[in-house]
CSV table of C-alpha atoms and ligand atoms in Angstrom, one decimal:
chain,number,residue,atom,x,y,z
A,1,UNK,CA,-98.6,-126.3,37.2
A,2,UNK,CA,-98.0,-126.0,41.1
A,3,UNK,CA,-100.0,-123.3,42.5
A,4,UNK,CA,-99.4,-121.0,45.8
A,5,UNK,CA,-100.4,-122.2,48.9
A,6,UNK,CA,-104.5,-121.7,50.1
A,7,UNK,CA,-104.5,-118.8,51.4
A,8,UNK,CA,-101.7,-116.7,51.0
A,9,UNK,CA,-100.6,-113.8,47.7
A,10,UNK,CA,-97.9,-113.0,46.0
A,11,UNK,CA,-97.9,-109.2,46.0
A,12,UNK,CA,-97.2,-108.4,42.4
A,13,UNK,CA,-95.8,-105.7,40.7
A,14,UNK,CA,-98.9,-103.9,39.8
A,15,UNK,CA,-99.6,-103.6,43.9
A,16,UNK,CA,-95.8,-103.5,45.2
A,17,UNK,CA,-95.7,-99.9,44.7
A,18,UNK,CA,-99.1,-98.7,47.0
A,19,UNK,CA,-97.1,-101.4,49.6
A,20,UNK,CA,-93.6,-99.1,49.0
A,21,UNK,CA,-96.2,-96.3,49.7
A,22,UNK,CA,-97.8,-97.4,52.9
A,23,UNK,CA,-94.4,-98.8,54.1
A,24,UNK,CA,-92.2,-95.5,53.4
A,25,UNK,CA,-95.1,-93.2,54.9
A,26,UNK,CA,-95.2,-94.9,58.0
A,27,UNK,CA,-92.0,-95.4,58.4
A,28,UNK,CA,-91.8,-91.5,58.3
A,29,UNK,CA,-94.4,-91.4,60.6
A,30,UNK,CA,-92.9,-93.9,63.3
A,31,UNK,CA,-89.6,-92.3,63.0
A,32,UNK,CA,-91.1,-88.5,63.6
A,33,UNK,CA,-93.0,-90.1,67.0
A,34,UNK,CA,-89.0,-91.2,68.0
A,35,UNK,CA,-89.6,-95.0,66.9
A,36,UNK,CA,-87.0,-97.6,65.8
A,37,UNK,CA,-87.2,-100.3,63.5
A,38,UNK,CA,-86.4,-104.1,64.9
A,39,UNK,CA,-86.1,-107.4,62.1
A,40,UNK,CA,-86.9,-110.3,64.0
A,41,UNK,CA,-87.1,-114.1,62.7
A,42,UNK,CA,-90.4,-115.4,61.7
A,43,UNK,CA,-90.4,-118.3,63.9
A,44,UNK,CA,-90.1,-119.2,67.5
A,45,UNK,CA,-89.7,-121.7,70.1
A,46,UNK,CA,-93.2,-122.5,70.3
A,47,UNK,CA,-93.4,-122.2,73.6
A,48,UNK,CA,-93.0,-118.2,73.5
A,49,UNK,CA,-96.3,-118.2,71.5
A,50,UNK,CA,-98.7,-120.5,74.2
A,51,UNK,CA,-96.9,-118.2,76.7
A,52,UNK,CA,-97.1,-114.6,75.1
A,53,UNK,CA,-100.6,-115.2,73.5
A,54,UNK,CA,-102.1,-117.2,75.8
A,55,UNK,CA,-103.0,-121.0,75.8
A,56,UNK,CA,-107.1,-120.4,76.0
A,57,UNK,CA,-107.0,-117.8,73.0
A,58,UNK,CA,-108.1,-119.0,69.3
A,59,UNK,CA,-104.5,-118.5,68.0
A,60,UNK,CA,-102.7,-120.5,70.3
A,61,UNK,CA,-105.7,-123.7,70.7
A,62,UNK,CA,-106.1,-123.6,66.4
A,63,UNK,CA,-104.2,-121.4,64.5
A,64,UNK,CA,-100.6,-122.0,64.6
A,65,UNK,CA,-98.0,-123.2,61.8
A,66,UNK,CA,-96.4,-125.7,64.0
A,67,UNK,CA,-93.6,-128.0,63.3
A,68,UNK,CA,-90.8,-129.9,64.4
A,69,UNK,CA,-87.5,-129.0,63.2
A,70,UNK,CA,-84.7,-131.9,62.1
A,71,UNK,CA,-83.7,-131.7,66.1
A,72,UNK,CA,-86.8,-132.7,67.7
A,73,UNK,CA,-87.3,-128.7,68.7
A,74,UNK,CA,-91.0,-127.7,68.7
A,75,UNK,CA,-91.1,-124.4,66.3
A,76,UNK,CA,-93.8,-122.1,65.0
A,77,UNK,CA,-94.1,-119.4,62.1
A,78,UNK,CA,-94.9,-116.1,64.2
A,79,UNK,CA,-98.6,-115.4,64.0
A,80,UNK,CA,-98.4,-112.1,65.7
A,81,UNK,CA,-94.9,-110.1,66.3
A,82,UNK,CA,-95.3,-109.0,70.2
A,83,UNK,CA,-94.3,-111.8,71.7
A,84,UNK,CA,-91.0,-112.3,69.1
A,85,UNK,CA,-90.3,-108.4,69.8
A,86,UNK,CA,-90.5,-108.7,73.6
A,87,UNK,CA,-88.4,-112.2,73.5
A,88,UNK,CA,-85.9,-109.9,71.6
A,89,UNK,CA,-86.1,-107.1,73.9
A,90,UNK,CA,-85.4,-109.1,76.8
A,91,UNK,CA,-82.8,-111.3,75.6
A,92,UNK,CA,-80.2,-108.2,74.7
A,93,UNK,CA,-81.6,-106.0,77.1
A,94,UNK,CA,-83.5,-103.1,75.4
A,95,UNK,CA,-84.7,-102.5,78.6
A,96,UNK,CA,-81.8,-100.6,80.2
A,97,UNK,CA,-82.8,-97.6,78.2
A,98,UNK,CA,-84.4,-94.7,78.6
A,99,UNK,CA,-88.3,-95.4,78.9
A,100,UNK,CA,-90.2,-96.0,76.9
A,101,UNK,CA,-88.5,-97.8,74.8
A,102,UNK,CA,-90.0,-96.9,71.1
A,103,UNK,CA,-89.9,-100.1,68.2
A,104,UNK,CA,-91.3,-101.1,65.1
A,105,UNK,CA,-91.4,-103.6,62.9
A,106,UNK,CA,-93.2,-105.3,59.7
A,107,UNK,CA,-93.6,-108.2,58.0
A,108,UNK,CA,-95.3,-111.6,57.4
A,109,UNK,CA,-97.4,-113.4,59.7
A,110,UNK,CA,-99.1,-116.5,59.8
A,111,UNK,CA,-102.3,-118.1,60.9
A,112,UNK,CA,-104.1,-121.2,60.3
A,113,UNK,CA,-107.8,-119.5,59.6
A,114,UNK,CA,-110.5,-120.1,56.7
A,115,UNK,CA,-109.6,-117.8,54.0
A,116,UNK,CA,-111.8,-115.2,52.4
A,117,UNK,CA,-111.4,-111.5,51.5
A,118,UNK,CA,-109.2,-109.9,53.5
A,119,UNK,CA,-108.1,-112.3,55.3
A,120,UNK,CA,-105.3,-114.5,54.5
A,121,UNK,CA,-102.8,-117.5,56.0
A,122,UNK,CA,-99.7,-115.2,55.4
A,123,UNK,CA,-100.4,-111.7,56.0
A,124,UNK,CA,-98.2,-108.7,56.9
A,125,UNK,CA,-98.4,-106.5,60.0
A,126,UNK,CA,-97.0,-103.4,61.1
A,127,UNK,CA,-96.1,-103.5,64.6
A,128,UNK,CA,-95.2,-100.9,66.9
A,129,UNK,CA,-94.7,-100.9,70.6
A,130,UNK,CA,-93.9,-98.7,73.7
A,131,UNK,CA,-91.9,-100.5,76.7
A,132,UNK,CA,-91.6,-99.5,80.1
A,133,UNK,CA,-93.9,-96.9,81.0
A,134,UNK,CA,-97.1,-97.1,82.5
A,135,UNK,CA,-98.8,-93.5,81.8
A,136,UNK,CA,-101.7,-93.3,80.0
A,137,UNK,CA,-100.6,-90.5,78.0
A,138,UNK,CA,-98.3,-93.9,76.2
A,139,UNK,CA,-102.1,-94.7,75.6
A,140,UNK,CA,-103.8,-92.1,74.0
A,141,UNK,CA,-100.1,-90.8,72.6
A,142,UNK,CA,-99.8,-94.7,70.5
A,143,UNK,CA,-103.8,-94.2,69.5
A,144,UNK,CA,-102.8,-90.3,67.7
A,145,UNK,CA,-99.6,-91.6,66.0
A,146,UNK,CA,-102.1,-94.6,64.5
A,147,UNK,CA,-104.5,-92.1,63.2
A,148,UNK,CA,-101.7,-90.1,62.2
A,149,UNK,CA,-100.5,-92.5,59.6
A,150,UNK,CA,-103.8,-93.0,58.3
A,151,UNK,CA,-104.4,-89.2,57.7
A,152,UNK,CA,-101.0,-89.3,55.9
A,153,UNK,CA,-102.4,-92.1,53.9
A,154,UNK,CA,-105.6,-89.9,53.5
A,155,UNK,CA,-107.5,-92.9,54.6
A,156,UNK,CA,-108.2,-91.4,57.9
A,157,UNK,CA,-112.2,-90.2,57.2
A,158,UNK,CA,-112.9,-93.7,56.5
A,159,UNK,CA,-111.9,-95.4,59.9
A,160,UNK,CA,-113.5,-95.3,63.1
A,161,UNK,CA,-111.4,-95.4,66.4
A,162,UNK,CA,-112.9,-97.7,68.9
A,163,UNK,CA,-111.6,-97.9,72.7
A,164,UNK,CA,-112.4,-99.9,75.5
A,165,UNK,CA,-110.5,-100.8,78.9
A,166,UNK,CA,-110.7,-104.2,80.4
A,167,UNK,CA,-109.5,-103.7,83.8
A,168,UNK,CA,-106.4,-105.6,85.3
A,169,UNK,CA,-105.5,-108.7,87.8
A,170,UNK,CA,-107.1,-106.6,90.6
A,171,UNK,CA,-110.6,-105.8,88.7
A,172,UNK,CA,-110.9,-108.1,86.2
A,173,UNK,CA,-111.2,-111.6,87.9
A,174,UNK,CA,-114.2,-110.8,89.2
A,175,UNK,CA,-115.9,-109.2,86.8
A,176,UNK,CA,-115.1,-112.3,84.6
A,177,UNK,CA,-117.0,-114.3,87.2
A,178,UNK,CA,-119.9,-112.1,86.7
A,179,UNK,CA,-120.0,-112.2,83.1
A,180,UNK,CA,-119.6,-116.3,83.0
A,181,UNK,CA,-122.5,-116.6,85.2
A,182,UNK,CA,-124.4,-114.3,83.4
A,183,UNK,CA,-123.7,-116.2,79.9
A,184,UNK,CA,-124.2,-119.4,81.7
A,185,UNK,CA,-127.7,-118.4,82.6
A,186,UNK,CA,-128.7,-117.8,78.9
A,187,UNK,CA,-126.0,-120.3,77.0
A,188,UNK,CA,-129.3,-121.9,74.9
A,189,UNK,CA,-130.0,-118.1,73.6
A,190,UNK,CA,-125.7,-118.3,72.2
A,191,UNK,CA,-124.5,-120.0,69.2
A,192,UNK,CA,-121.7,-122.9,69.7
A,193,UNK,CA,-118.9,-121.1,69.3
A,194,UNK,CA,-119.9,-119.2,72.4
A,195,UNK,CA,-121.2,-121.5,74.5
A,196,UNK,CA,-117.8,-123.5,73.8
A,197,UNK,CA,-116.0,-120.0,74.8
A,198,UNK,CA,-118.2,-119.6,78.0
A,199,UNK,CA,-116.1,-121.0,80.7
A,200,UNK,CA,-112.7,-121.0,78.7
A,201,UNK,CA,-112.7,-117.4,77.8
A,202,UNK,CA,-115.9,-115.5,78.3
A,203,UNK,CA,-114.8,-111.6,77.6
A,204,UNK,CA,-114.2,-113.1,74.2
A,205,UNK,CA,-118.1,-114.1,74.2
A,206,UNK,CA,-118.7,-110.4,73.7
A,207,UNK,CA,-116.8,-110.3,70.3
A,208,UNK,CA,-118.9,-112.5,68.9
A,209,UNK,CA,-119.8,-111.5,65.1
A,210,UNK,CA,-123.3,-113.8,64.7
A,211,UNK,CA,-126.0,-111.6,64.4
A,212,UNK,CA,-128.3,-113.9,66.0
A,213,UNK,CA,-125.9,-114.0,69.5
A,214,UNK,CA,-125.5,-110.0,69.1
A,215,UNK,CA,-128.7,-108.7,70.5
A,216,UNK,CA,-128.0,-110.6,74.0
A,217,UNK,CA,-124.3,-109.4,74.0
A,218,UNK,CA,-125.5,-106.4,73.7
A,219,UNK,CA,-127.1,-106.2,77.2
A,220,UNK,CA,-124.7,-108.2,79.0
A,221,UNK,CA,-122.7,-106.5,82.2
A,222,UNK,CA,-120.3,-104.2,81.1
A,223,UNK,CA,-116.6,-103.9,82.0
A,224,UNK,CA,-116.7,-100.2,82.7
A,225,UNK,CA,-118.6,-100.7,85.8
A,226,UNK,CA,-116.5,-103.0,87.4
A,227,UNK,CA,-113.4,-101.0,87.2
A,228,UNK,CA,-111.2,-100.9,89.9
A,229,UNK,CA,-110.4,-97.4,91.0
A,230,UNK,CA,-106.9,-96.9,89.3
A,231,UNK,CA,-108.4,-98.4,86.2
A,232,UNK,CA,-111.4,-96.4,86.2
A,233,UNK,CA,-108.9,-93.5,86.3
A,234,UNK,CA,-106.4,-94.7,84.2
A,235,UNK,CA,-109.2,-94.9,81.6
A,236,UNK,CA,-110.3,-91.6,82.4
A,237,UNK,CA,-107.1,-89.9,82.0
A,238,UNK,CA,-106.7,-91.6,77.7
A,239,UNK,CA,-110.1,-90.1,77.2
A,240,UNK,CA,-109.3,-86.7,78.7
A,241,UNK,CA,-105.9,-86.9,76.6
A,242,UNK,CA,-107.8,-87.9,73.3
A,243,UNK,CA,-110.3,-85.2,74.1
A,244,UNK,CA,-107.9,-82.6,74.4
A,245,UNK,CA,-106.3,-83.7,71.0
A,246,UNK,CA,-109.4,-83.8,69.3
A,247,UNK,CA,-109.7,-87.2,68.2
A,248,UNK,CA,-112.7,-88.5,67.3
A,249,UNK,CA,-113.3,-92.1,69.1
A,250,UNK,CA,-116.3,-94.3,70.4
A,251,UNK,CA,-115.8,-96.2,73.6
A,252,UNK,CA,-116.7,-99.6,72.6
A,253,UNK,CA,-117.5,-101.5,75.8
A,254,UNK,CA,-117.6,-104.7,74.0
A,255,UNK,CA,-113.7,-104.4,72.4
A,256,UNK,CA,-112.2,-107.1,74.1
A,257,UNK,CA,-109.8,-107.9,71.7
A,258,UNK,CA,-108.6,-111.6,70.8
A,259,UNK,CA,-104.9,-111.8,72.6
A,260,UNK,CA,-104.9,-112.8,76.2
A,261,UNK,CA,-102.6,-110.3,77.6
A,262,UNK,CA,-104.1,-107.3,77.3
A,263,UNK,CA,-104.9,-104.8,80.6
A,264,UNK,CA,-107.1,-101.6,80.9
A,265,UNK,CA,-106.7,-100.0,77.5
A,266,UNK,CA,-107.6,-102.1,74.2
A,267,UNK,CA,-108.5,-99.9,70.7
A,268,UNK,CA,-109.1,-101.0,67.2
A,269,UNK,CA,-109.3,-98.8,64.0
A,270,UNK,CA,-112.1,-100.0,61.8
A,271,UNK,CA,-113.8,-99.3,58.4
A,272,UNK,CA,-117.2,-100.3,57.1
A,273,UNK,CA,-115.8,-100.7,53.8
A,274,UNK,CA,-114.3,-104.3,53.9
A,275,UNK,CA,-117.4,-106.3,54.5
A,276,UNK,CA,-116.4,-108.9,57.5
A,277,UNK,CA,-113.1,-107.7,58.0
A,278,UNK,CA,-113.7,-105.0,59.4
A,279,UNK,CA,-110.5,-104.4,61.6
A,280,UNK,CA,-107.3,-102.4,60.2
A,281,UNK,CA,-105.6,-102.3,63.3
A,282,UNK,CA,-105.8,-103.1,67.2
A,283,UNK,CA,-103.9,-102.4,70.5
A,284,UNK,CA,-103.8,-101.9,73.6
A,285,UNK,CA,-101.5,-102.4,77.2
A,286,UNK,CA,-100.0,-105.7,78.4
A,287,UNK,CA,-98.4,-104.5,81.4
A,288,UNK,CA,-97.0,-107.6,83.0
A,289,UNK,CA,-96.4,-109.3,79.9
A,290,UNK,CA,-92.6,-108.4,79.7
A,291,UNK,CA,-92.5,-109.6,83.3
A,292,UNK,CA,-94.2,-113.2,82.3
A,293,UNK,CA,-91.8,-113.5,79.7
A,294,UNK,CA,-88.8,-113.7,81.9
A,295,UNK,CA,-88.2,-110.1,81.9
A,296,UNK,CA,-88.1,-107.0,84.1
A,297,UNK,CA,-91.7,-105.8,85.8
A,298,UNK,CA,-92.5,-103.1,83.2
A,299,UNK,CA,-95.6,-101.7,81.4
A,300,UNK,CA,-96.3,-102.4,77.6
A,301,UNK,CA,-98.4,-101.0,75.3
A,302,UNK,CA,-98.8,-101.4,70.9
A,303,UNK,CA,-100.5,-102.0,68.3
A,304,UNK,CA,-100.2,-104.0,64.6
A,305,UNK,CA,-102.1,-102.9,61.5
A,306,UNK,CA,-103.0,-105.3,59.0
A,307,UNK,CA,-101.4,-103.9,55.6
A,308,UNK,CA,-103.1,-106.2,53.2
A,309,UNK,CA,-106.3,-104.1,54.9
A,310,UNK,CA,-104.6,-101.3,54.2
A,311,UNK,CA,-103.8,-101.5,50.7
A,312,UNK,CA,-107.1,-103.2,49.8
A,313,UNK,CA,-108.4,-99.4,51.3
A,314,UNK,CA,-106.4,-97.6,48.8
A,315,UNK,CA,-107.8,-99.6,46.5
A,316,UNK,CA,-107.4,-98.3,42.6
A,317,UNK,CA,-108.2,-94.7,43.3
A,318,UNK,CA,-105.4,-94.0,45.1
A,319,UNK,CA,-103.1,-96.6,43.3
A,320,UNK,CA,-99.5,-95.4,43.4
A,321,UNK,CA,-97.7,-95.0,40.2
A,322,UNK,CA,-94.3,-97.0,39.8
A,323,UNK,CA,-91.7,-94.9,38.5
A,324,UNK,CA,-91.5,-95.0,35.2
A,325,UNK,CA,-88.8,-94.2,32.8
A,326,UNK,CA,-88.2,-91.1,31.6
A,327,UNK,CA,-87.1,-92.6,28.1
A,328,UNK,CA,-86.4,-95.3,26.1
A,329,UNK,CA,-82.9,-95.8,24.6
A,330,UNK,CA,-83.6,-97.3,21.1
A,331,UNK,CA,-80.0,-98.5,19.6
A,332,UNK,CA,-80.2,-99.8,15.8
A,333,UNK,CA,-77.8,-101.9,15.8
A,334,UNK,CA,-74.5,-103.4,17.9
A,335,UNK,CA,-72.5,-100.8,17.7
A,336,UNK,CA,-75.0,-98.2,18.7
A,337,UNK,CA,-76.2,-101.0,21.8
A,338,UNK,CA,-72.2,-100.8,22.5
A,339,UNK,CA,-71.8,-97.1,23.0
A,340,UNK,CA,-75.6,-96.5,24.8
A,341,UNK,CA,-75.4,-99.1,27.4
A,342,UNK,CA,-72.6,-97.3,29.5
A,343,UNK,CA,-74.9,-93.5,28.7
A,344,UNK,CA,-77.4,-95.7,30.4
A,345,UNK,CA,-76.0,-96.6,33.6
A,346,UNK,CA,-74.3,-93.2,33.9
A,347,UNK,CA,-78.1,-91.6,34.1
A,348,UNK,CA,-79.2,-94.6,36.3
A,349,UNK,CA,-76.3,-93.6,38.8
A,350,UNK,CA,-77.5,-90.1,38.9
A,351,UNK,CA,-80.9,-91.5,39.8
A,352,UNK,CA,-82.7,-91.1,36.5
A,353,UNK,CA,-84.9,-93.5,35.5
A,354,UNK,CA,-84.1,-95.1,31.9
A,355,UNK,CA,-84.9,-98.0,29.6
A,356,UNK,CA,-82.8,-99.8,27.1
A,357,UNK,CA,-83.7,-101.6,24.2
A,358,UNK,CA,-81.2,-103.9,22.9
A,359,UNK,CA,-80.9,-103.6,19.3
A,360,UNK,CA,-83.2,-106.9,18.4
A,361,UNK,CA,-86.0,-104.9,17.2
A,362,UNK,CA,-87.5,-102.6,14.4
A,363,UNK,CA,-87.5,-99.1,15.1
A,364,UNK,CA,-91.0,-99.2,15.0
A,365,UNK,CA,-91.8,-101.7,17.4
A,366,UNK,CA,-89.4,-100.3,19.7
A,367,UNK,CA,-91.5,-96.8,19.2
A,368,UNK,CA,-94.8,-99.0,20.2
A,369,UNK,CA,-93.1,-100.1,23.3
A,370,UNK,CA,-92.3,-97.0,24.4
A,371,UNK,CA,-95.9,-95.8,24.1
A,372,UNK,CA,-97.3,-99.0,25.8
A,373,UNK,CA,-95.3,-98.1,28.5
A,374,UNK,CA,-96.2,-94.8,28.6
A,375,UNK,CA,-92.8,-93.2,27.9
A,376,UNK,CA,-92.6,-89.7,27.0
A,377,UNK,CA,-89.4,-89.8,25.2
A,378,UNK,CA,-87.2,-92.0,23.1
A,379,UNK,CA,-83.9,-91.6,22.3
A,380,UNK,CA,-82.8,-93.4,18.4
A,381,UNK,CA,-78.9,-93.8,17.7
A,382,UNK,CA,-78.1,-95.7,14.2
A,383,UNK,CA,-75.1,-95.8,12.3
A,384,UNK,CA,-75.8,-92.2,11.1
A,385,UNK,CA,-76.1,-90.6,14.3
A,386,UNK,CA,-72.8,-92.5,15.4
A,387,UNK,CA,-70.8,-90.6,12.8
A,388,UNK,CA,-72.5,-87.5,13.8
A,389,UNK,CA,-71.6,-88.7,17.7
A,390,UNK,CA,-75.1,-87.8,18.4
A,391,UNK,CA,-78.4,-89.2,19.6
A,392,UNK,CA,-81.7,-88.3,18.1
A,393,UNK,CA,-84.1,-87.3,21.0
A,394,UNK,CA,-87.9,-87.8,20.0
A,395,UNK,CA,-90.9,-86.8,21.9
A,396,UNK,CA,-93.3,-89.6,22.0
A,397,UNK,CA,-96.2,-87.1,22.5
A,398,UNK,CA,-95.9,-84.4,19.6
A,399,UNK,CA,-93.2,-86.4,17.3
A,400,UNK,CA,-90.5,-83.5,17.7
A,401,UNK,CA,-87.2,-84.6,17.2
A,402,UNK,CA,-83.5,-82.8,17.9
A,403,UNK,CA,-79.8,-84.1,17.6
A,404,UNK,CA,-78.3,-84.1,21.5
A,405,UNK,CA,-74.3,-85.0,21.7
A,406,UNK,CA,-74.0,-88.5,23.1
A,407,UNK,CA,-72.1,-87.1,25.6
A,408,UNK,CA,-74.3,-85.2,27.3
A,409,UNK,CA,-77.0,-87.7,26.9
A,410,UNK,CA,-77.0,-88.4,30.8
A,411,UNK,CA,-77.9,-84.6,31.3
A,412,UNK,CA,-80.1,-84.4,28.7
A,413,UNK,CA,-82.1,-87.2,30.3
A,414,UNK,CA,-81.6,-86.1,34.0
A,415,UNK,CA,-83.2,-82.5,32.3
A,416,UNK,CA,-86.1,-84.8,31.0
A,417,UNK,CA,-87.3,-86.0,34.1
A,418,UNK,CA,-90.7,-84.7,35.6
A,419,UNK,CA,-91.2,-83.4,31.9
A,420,UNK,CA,-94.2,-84.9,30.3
J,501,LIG,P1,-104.4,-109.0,65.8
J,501,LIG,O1,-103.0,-109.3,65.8
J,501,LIG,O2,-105.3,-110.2,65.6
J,501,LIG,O3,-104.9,-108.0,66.7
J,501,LIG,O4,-104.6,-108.3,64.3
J,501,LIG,C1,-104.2,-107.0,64.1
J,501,LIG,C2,-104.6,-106.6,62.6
J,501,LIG,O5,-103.9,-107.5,61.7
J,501,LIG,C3,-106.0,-106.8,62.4
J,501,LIG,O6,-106.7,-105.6,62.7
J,501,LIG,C4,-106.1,-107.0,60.9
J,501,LIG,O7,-106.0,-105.8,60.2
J,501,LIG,C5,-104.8,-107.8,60.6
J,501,LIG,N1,-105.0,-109.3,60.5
J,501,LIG,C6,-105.2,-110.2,61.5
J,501,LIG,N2,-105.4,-111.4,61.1
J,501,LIG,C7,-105.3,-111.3,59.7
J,501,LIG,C8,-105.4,-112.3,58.6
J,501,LIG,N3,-105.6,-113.6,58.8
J,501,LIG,N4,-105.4,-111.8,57.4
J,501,LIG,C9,-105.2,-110.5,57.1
J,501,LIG,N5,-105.0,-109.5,58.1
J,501,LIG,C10,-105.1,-109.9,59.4
C-alpha cells in the first residue's frame, strides 16, 4: 500500500466540516472588516521567496520544497503566502487603489520541518493583509479583526495576544549590534542553535524555545529601549488604540517573529493548550517590503493563522455537525427506484437534504441504515404504495407512519427539515 507523504494529512470527512466552519466564519469576518479574497498559485520563482523571506531566516537556508521544473527554472511550493500575494499585487497593480488595500487568502503551505503535533510539511494558512498605509491604527485595527474571528469561533478566552515592535532601518541596526555583542559575550551559556544564529540573525536568538538558553534571554537588552523616536511613538499610538478597545494583550519584548521583513509592530496569538506549538497566528508591518519587491514605496502590514491549529482547538467539543439528511428514500423495487429518484433531486434543488437507497436491499437493513446514520425519517414506496401513488412516511424515532402523495413528497420533505 502507498502511504501519504511524512508529514502532511488528508483532512477527512469526519473533520472537513469544523474546516467549512472556520473557513465560512472568517470569511464573514474578513468581509465585514472590507477584505477581499485573492487565489494565488502555490509555487514561485524561487527567487521571490530568498527575497520576500529573507536569505538568513530558517525558511529560506532549510525549509523549502525546491525544484527545478522540465525548463531549467528554479521553482518552490509557497511556504508562506506574503510574498506570492505582494508579487500578485504588484504585477496587476492593486496598488492604484484606494489605501489600504484589504486581501485575504487561504490555503496550503509548505515547509521542510521535523514533524510532530501540530505541526506539519503541508499545512494551511489564512492570510490577510493591509497595503499602503502606514498608520498604526492598520496595526491595532488588523490585531481586533484577529481576535474577532476567534471570539466568533468562541475560542477567543483561550488565546493570549502577544505584541512587540522591533524598530525599523533607522533604530534597529544598532540595536542589533548591541544585542550580538551581548550574546557574543555569553555564547558558552547558549545552546548550538543559537550560538550558530549569533552573528547571522541574532533578534531570532531571543525566540529561542530551550529552557536551558531561556533564563539568559530573559535578561538580554531589550528592543523597546532602543526605539527610535517615531517608533517609540508609533508603538505607543497601537497600545493606546488597543487600550481604548479593550483588548486584552501582553507586550512581549522577546516576539521577534521568524520572517525577516518585519518593522516596528510584530503580534502572535497563542494558546497553552497545544503543548510546543504554541502559536495560532502571527503578524506584524513590513513597510518596505512592497518596495524591495519591485513595487511602489508603501507600508504593509498582516497576518496568517495556522488552521490546522485552529481546528485541533475546536477539538471534539465543539465538532461541527455535517448536514445530515433529513430522510432516507427506501424504494422496494425498480419501479419504485424509477419514480423516487427524480422526487429526490427535486427536494435536493430546493436545498433539502435527502438520501436514496437504491432498491438492492431488505427493508429492514435499509431501516438500520437510516438509524446508523442518524436519520429521523424514512420514506418506503413498494408496489402497493405505487398503485395508491403514495409514499409511506415513517418516523425513525416513535415508528409512526402516514401515506403522503408522491407528489408532494418534495414538500413533505422540505416541511421535515429542522424536525427531529
Ligand atoms: P508563520 O508564517 O511562521 O508566521 O506562521 C503563522 C502561523 O502558521 C503559525 O502561528 C502557525 O499557526 C502556523 N504554522 C506555521 N508553520 C506551521 C507548520 N509547519 N505546521 C502547522 N502550522 C504551521
Amino acid at each position: 500500500m502507498i502511504k501519504a507523504v511524512r508529514g502532511v494529512h488528508d483532512i477527512l470527512p469526519a473533520e472537513a466540516a469544523a474546516w467549512q466552519h472556520v473557513e465560512a466564519t472568517a470569511r464573514q469576518v474578513l468581509e465585514t472588516h472590507g477584505y477581499r479574497e485573492i487565489r494565488l498559485p502555490i509555487f514561485e520563482r524561487t527567487e521571490l521567496f530568498a527575497r520576500g523571506i529573507g536569505e538568513v531566516t530558517d525558511i529560506v537556508q532549510k525549509e523549502m520544497y525546491t525544484f527545478e521544473d522540465r525548463a531549467g527554472d528554479s521553482l518552490t511550493l509557497r511556504p508562506e503566502a506574503t510574498a506570492s500575494l505582494l508579487r500578485a499585487y504588484i504585477e496587476h497593480g492593486l496598488h492604484v487603489q484606494p489605501k489600504p488595500v484589504r486581501l485575504y487568502t487561504m490555503g496550503p503551505m509548505f515547509r521542510y520541518e521535523r514533524p510532530q503535533a501540530g505541526r506539519y510539511r503541508q499545512f494551511h494558512q489564512l492570510d490577510v493583509e493591509a497595503l499602503g498605509e502606514e498608520h498604526p491604527a492598520v496595526d491595532a485595527e488588523l490585531m481586533m479583526m484577529l481576535v474577532e474571528l476567534f471570539r466568533a469561533l468562541r475560542l477567543a478566552d483561550r488565546l493570549q495576544l502577544e505584541v512587540n515592535s522591533i524598530g525599523d532601518a533607522a533604530c534597529r541596526p544598532a540595536y542589533r549590534e548591541r544585542l550580538a555583542a551581548w550574546l557574543r559575550a555569553r555564547a558558552g551559556e547558549l545552546c548550538e542553535e543559537c550560538r550558530g544564529r549569533i552573528d547571522r540573525n541574532p533578534l531570532r536568538v531571543l525566540d529561542c524555545k530551550n529552557p536551558a538558553c531561556r533564563p539568559l534571554l530573559d535578561t538580554a537588552p531589550a528592543i523597546r529601549d532602543a526605539l527610535c523616536a517615531p517608533c517609540a511613538e508609533h508603538f505607543a499610538r497601537v497600545q493606546r488604540y488597543l487600550d481604548a478597545s479593550g483588548l486584552s494583550y501582553v507586550v512581549n519584548p522577546r516576539l521577534v517573529r521568524g520572517l525577516d521583513y518585519y518593522v516596528r509592530t510584530t503580534f502572535e496569538l497563542t494558546t497553552t493548550d497545544l503543548g510546543a506549538q504554541n502559536a495560532v497566528a502571527g503578524g506584524g508591518r513590513y513597510d518596505g517590503l512592497i518596495e524591495h519587491l519591485g513595487g511602489p514605496p508603501e507600508a504593509g502590514n498582516g497576518f496568517a493563522i495556522g488552521l490546522e491549529r485552529v481546528v485541533l482547538l475546536l477539538g471534539r467539543q465543539q465538532a461541527v455537525e455535517a448536514a445530515r439528511p433529513v430522510a432516507l428514500l427506501i424504494p422496494l423495487g425498480e419501479a419504485a427506484l424509477t419514480r423516487l429518484l427524480p422526487l429526490a433531486e427535486a427536494a435536493r434543488s430546493r436545498g433539502v437534504a435527502v438520501d436514496l437507497g437504491y432498491g438492492a436491499r431488505r427493508l429492514r437493513a435499509e431501516l438500520e441504515r437510516a438509524n446508523k446514520l442518524g436519520i429521523g425519517h424514512a420514506v418506503i414506496v413498494g408496489d402497493e404504495e405505487l398503485t395508491r401513488g403514495e409514499a409511506t412516511v415513517r418516523s425513525m424515532t416513535t415508528g409512526q407512519q402516514r401515506g403522503v402523495p408522491l407528489d408532494k413528497l418534495p414538500d413533505e420533505l422540505a416541511a421535515l427539515r429542522g424536525q427531529p
